[in-house]
XYZ file of N, CA and C in Angstrom:
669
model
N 104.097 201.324 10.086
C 103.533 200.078 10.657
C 102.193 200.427 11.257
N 101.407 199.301 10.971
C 100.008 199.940 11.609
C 99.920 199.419 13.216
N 99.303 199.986 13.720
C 98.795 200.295 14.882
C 98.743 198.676 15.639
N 97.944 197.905 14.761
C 97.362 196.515 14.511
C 99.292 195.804 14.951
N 99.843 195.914 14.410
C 101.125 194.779 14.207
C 101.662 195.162 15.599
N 101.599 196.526 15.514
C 102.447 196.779 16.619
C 101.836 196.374 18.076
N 100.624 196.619 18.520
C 100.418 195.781 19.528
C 100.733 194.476 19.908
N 100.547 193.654 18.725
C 100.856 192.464 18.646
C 102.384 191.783 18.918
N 103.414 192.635 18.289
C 104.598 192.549 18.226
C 105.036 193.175 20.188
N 104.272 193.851 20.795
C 104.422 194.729 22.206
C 104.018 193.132 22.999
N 102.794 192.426 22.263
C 102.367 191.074 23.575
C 103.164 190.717 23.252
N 103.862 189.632 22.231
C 104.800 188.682 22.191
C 106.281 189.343 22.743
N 106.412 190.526 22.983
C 108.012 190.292 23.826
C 107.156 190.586 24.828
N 105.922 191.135 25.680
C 106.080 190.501 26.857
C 106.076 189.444 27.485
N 105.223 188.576 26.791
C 104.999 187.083 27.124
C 106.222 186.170 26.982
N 107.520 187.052 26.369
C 107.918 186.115 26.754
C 109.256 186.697 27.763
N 109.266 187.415 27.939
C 109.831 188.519 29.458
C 109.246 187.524 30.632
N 107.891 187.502 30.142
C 107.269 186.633 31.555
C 107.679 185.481 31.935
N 107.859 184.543 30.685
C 107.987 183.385 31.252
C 109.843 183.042 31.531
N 110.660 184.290 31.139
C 112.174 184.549 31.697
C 112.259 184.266 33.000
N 110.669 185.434 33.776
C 111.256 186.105 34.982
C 110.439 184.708 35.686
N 110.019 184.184 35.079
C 109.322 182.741 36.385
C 110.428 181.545 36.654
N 111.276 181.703 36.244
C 112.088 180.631 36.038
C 111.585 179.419 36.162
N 112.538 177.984 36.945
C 112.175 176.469 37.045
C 111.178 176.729 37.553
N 110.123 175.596 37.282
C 108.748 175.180 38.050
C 109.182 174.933 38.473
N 107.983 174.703 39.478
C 107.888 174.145 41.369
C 108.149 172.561 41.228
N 107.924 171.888 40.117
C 108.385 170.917 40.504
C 109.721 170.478 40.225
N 110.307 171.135 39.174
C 112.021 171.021 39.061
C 112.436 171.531 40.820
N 112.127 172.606 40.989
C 112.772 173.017 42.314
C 112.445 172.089 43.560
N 111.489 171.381 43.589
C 110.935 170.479 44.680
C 111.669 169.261 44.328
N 112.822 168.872 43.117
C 113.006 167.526 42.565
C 111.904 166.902 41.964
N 111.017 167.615 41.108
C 110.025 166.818 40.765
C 110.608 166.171 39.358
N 110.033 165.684 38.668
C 110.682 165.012 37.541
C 111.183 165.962 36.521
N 111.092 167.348 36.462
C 111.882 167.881 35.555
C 113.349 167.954 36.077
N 113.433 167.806 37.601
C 115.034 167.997 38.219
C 115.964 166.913 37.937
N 117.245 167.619 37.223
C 118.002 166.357 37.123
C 118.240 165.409 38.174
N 118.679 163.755 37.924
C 118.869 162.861 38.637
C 119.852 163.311 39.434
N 120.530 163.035 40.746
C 121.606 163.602 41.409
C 122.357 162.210 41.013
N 123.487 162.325 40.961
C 124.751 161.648 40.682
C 124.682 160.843 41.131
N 124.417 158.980 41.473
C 124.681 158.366 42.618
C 126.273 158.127 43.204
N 126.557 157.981 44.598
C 127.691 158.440 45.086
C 128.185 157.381 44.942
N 129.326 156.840 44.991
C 130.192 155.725 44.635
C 129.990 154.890 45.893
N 129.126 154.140 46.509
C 129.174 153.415 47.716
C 129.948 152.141 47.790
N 130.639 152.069 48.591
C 131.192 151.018 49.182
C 130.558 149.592 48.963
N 130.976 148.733 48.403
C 130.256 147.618 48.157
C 130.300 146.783 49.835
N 128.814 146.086 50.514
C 129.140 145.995 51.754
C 129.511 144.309 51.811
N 130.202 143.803 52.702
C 130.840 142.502 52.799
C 129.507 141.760 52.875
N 129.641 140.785 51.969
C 128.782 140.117 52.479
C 128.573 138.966 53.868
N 127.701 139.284 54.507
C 127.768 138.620 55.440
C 127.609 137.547 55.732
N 128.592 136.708 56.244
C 129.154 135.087 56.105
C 127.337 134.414 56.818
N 127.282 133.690 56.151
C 126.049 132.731 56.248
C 126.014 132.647 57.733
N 125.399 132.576 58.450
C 124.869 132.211 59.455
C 124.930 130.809 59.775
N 125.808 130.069 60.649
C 125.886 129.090 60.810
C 124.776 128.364 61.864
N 124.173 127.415 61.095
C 122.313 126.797 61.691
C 122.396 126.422 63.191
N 122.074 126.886 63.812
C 122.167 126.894 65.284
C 122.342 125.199 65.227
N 123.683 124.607 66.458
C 123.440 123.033 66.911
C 122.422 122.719 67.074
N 121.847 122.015 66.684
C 120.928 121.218 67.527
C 121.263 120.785 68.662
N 120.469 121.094 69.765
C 120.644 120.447 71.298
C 121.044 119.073 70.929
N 122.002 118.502 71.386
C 122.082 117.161 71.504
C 120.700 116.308 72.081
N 120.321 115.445 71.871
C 119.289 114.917 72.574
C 119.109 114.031 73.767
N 118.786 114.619 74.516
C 119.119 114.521 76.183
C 118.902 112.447 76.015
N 119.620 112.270 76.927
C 119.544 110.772 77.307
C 117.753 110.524 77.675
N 117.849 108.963 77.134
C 116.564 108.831 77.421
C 116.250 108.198 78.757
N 115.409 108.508 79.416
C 115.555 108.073 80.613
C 114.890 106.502 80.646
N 115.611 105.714 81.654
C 116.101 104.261 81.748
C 114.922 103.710 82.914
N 114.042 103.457 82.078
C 112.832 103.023 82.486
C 113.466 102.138 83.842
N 113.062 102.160 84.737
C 114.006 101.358 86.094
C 112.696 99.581 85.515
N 114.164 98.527 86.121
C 113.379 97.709 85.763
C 112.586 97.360 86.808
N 111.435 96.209 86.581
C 110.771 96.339 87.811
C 111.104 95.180 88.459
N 110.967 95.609 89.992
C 111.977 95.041 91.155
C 111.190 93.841 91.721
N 111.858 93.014 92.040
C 111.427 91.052 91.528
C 111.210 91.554 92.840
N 109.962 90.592 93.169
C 109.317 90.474 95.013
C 110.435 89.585 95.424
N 110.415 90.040 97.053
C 111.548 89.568 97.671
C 110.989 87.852 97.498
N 112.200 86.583 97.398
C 111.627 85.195 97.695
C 111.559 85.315 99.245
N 110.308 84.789 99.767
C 110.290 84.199 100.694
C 110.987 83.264 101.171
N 111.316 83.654 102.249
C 112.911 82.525 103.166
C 112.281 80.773 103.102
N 112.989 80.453 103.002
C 112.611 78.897 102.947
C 112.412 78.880 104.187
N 111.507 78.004 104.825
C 111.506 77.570 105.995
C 112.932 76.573 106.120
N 112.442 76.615 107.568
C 113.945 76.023 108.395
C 113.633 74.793 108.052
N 114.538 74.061 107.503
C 114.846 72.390 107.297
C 114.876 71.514 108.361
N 114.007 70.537 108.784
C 114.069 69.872 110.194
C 115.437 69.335 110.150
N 116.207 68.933 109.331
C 117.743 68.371 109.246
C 118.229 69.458 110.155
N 118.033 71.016 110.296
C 119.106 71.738 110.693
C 118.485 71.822 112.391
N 117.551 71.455 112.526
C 116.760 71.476 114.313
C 117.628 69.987 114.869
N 118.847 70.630 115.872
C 118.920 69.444 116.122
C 118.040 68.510 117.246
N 116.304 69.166 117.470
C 115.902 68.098 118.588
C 114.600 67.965 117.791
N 114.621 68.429 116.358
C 113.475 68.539 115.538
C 113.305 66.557 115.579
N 112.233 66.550 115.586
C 111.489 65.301 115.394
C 112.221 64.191 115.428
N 112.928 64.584 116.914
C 113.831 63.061 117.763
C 112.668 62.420 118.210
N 113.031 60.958 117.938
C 112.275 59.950 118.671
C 112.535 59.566 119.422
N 112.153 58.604 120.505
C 112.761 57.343 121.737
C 113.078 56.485 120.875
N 114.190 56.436 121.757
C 115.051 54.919 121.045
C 114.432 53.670 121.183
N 114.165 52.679 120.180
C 113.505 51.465 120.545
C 114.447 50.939 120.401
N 114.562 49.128 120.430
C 115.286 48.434 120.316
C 115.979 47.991 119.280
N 114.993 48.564 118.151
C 115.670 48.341 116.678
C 116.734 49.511 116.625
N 117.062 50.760 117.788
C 117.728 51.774 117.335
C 119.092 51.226 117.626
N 119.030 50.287 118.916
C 120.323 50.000 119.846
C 120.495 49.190 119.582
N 121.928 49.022 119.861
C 122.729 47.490 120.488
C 123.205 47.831 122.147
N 122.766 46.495 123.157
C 122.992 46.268 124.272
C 123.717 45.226 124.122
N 124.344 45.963 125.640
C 125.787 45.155 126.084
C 125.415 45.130 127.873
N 125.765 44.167 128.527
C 125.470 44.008 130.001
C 126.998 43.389 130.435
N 127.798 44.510 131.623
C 128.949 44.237 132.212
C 128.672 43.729 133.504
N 129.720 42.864 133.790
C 129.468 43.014 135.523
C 130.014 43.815 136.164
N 129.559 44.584 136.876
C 130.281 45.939 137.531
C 131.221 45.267 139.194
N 129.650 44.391 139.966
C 130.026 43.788 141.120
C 129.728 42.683 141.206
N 130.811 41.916 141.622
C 130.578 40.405 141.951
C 130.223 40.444 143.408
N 129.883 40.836 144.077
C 129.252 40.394 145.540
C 127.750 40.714 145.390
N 127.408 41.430 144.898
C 125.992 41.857 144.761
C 125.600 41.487 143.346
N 126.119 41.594 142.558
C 125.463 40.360 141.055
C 124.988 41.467 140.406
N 125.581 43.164 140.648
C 125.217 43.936 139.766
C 125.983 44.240 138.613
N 125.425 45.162 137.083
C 125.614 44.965 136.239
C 125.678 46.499 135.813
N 126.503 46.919 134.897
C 126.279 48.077 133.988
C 125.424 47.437 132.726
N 124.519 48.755 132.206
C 123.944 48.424 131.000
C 124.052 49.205 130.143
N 124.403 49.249 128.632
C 124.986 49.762 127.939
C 124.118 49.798 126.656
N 123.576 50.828 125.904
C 123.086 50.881 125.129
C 124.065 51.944 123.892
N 124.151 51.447 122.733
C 124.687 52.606 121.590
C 123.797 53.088 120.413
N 124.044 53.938 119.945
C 122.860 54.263 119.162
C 123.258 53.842 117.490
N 122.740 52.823 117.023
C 123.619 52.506 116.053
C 122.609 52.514 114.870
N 121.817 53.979 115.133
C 120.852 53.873 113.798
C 121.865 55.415 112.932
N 121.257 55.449 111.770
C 121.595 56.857 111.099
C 121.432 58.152 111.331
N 120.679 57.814 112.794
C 119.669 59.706 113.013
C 119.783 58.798 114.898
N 119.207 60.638 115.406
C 119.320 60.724 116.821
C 118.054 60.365 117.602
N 118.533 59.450 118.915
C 116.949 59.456 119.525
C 117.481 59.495 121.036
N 116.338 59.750 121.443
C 115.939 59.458 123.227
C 115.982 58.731 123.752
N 116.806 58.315 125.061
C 116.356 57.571 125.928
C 115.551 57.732 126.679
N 113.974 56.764 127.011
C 113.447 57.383 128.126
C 113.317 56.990 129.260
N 113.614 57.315 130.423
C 112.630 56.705 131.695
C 114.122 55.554 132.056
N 113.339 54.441 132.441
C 114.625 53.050 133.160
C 114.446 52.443 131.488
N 115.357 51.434 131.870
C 115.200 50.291 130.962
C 114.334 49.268 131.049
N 113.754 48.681 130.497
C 112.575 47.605 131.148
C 113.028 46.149 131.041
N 113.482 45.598 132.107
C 114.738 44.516 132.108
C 113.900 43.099 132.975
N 114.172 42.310 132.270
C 113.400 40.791 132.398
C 114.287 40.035 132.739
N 113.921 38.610 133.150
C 115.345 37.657 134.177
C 114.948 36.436 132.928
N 115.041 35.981 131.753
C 114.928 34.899 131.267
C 113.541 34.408 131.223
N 113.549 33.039 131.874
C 112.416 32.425 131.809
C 111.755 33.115 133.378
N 111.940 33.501 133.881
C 111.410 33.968 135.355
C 110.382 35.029 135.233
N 109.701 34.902 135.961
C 108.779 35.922 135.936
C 108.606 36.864 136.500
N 108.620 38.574 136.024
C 108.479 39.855 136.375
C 109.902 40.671 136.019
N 109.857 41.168 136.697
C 110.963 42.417 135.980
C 111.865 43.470 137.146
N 112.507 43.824 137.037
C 113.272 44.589 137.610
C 112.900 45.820 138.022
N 112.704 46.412 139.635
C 111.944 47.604 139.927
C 112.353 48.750 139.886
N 111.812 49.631 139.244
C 112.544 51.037 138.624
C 113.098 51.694 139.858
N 114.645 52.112 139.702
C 115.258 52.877 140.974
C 115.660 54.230 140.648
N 114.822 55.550 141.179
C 115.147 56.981 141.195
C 114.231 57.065 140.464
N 114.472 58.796 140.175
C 112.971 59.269 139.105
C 114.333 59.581 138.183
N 113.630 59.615 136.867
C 113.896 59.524 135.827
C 113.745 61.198 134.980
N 114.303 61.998 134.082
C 113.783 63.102 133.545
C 112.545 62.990 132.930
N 112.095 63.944 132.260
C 110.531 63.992 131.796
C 111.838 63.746 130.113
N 110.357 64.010 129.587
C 110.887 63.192 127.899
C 111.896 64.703 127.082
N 111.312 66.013 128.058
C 112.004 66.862 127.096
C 113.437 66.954 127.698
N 113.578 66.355 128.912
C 115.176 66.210 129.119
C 115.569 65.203 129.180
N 115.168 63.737 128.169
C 116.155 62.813 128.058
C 117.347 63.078 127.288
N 117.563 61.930 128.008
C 119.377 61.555 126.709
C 119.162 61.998 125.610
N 119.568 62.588 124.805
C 119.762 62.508 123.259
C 120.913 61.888 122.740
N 120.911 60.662 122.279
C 122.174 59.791 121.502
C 122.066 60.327 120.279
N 123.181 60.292 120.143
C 123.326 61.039 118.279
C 124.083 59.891 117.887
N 124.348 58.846 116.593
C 124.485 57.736 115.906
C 125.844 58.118 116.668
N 125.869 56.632 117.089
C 126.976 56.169 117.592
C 127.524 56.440 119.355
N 126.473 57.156 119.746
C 126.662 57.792 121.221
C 125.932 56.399 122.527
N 126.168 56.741 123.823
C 125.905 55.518 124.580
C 124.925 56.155 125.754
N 124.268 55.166 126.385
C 124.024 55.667 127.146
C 124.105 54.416 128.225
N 123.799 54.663 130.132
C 124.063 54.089 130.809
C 122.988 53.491 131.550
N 122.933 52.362 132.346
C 122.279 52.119 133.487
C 122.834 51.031 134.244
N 122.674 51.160 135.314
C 122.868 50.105 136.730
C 121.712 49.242 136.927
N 121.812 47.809 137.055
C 121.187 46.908 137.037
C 121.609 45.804 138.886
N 120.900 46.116 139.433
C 121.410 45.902 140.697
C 120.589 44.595 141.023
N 121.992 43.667 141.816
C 121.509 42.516 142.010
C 121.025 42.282 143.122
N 120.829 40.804 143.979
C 120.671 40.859 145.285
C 121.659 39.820 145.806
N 121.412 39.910 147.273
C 122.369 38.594 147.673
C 121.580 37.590 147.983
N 122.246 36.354 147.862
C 121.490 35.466 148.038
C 120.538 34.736 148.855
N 119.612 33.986 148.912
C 118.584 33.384 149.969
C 118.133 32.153 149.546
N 117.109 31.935 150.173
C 116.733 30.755 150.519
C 115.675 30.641 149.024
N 115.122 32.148 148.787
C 114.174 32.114 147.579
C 114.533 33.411 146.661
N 116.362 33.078 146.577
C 116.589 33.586 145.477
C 117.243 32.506 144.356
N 117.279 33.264 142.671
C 117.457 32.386 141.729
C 118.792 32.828 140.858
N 119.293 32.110 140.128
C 120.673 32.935 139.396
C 119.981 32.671 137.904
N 120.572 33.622 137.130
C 120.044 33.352 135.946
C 121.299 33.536 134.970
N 121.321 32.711 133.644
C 122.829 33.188 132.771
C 122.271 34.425 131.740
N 121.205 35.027 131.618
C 120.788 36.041 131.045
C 119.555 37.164 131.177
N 119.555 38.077 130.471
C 118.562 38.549 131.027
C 118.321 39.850 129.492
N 117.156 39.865 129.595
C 116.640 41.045 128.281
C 115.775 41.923 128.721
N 115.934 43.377 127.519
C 115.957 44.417 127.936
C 115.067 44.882 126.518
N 113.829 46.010 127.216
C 113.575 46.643 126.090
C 113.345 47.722 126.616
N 113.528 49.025 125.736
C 113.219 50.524 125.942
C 111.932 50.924 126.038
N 111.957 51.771 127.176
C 110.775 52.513 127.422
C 110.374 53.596 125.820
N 109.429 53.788 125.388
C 108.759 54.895 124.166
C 108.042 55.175 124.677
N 107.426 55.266 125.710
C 106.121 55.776 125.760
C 104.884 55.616 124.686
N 104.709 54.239 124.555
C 104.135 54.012 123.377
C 103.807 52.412 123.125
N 103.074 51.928 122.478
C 102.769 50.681 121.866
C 103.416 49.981 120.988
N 104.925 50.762 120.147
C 105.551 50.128 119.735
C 105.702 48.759 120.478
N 105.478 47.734 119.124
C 106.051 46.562 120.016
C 107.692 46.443 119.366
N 108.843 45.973 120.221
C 109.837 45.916 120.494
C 110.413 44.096 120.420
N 111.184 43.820 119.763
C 112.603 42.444 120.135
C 113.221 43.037 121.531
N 112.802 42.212 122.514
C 114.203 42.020 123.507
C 115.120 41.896 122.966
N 116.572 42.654 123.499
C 117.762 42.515 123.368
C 118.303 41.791 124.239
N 118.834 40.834 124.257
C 119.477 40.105 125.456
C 121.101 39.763 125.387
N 121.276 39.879 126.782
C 122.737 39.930 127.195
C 122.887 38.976 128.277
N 124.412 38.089 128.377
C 124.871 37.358 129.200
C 125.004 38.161 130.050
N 124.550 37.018 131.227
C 124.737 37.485 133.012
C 124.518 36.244 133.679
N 125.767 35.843 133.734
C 126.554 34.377 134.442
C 126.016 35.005 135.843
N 125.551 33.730 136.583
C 125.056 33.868 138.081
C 124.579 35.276 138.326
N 123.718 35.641 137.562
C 123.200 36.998 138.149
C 122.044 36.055 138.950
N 122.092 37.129 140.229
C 121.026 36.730 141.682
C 120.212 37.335 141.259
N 118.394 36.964 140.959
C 117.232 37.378 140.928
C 116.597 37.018 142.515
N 116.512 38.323 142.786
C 115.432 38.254 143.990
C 114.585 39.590 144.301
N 113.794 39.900 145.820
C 113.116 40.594 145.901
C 113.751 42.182 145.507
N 115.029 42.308 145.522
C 116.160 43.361 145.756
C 116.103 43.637 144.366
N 116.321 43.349 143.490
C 116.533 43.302 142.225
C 115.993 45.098 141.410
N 116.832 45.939 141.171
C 115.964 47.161 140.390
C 116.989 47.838 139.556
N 116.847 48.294 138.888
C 117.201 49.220 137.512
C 117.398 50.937 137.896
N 118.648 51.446 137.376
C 118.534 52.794 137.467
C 118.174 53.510 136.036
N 117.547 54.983 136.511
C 117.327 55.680 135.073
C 118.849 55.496 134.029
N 118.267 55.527 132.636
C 119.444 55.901 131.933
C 120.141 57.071 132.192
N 121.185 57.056 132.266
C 122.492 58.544 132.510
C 123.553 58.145 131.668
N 124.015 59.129 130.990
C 125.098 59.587 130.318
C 126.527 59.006 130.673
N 126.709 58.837 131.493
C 127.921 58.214 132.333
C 127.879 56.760 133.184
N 128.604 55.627 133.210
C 128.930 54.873 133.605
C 129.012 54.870 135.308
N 129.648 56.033 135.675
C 130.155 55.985 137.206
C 128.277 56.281 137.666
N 127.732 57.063 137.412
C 126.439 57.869 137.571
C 125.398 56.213 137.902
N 125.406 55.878 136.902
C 124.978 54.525 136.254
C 125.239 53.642 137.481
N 125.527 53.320 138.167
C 126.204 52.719 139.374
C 125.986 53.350 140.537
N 126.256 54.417 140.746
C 126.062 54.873 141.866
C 124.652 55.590 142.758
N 123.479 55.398 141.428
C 122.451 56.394 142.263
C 121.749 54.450 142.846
C-alpha cells in the first residue's frame, strides 16, 4: 500500500474517533431541539369551575317621597257678631216693645210699667221712660240716676223690664187722666209711636215722676 492511501485511511478513523468522543451537542443536552420531547404526564383534568353567579343587583333603594307642599295655614275667620252677645245691641225703641201699665197703689195713683222685648234680637233699655198724661201737657219727672248706656238692661227677645210711675194725691190743681203714653229713651232722633196704656183715675200733678228702668218689679216701686 502506498504511503498516499495510508495516511488517508489513518484521517478517516480518526475523524471519526472524534466525533464518538464529543458525544450529544450542547443543544440536545440543554433540551434544545435535538432532545427528545419529555413524555407529557397524565394530568388531572381540572373541574370546571361553576359559572360565577352575576352579582344581585342592589335592589333599588326607594325613591324618596318628594314631601308635599304644606297648604298655608287658613286664617281664622273672624268672630261672627251673632256669637258677641253685646255685639251691636241697640236701645230699645218702641217698635222693639210692647207696654203694659199696672196699678201697683191706689192711694197714691201709682203704677208699674212694663216693657217686653218682643223683637227677634236683643236691645237696651236706657235711662227713665219718657211718660206723657194724654191730652195734658208735660211729662213725668225723672226719679234717681239711671246707669250709663254700657250698663243698661239688656232684654234678650222676650225678656221685661221695669219701672215705677208715681202718682200724686190729690188738690185743688190736680187732674185724673184714663191714660197715659210712653216712649223710650235712644239717645237719639229716632222718631218713635207712643205706646199707650190704661190708667183709670191716675192723679196728674206737681208730684208726678218716673223711676229708671230695673230688672225687677219690687226695685221698680221702691226707689
Amino acid at each position: 500500500m502506498s504511503s498516499v492511501r495510508r495516511a488517508a485511511v489513518v484521517l478517516v478513523a480518526a475523524s471519526a474517533l472524534a466525533l464518538t468522543a464529543c458525544g450529544p451537542s450542547e443543544d440536545g443536552a440543554a433540551g434544545g431541539s435535538g432532545a427528545p420531547a419529555a413524555t407529557p404526564s397524565a394530568a388531572t383534568p381540572s373541574t370546571p369551575a361553576k359559572p360565577t353567579k352575576p352579582a344581585e343587583s342592589s335592589k333599588p333603594s326607594t325613591p324618596v317621597t318628594t314631601p308635599k307642599p304644606v297648604k298655608p295655614s287658613t286664617p281664622s275667620k273672624p268672630v261672627s257678631p251673632s256669637t258677641d252677645p253685646d255685639y251691636d245691641v241697640f236701645p230699645c225703641s218702641t217698635y222693639d216693645v210692647t207696654f203694659k201699665a199696672s196699678l201697683a197703689e191706689s192711694t197714691t195713683s201709682s203704677y208699674l210699667l212694663k216693657v217686653t222685648n218682643k223683637s227677634g234680637k236683643p236691645c237696651r233699655v236706657l235711662g227713665h221712660p219718657v211718660v206723657t198724661f194724654g191730652d195734658l201737657d208735660g211729662q213725668a219727672t225723672e226719679r234717681g240716676a239711671a246707669p250709663g248706656i254700657e250698663d243698661a238692661i239688656r232684654l234678650a227677645p222676650g225678656e221685661s223690664a221695669y219701672a215705677g210711675l208715681m202718682g200724686g194725691l190729690k188738690g185743688p190743681k190736680s187732674k185724673t187722666v184714663s191714660s197715659i203714653a210712653m216712649t223710650m229713651n235712644t239717645e237719639s232722633d229716632l222718631e218713635q209711636v207712643p205706646l199707650k196704656a190704661s190708667t183709670p183715675g191716675f192723679n196728674v200733678s206737681e208730684e208726678n215722676s218716673v223711676t229708671a228702668w230695673t230688672d225687677n218689679a219690687e226695685d221698680a216701686l221702691s226707689l
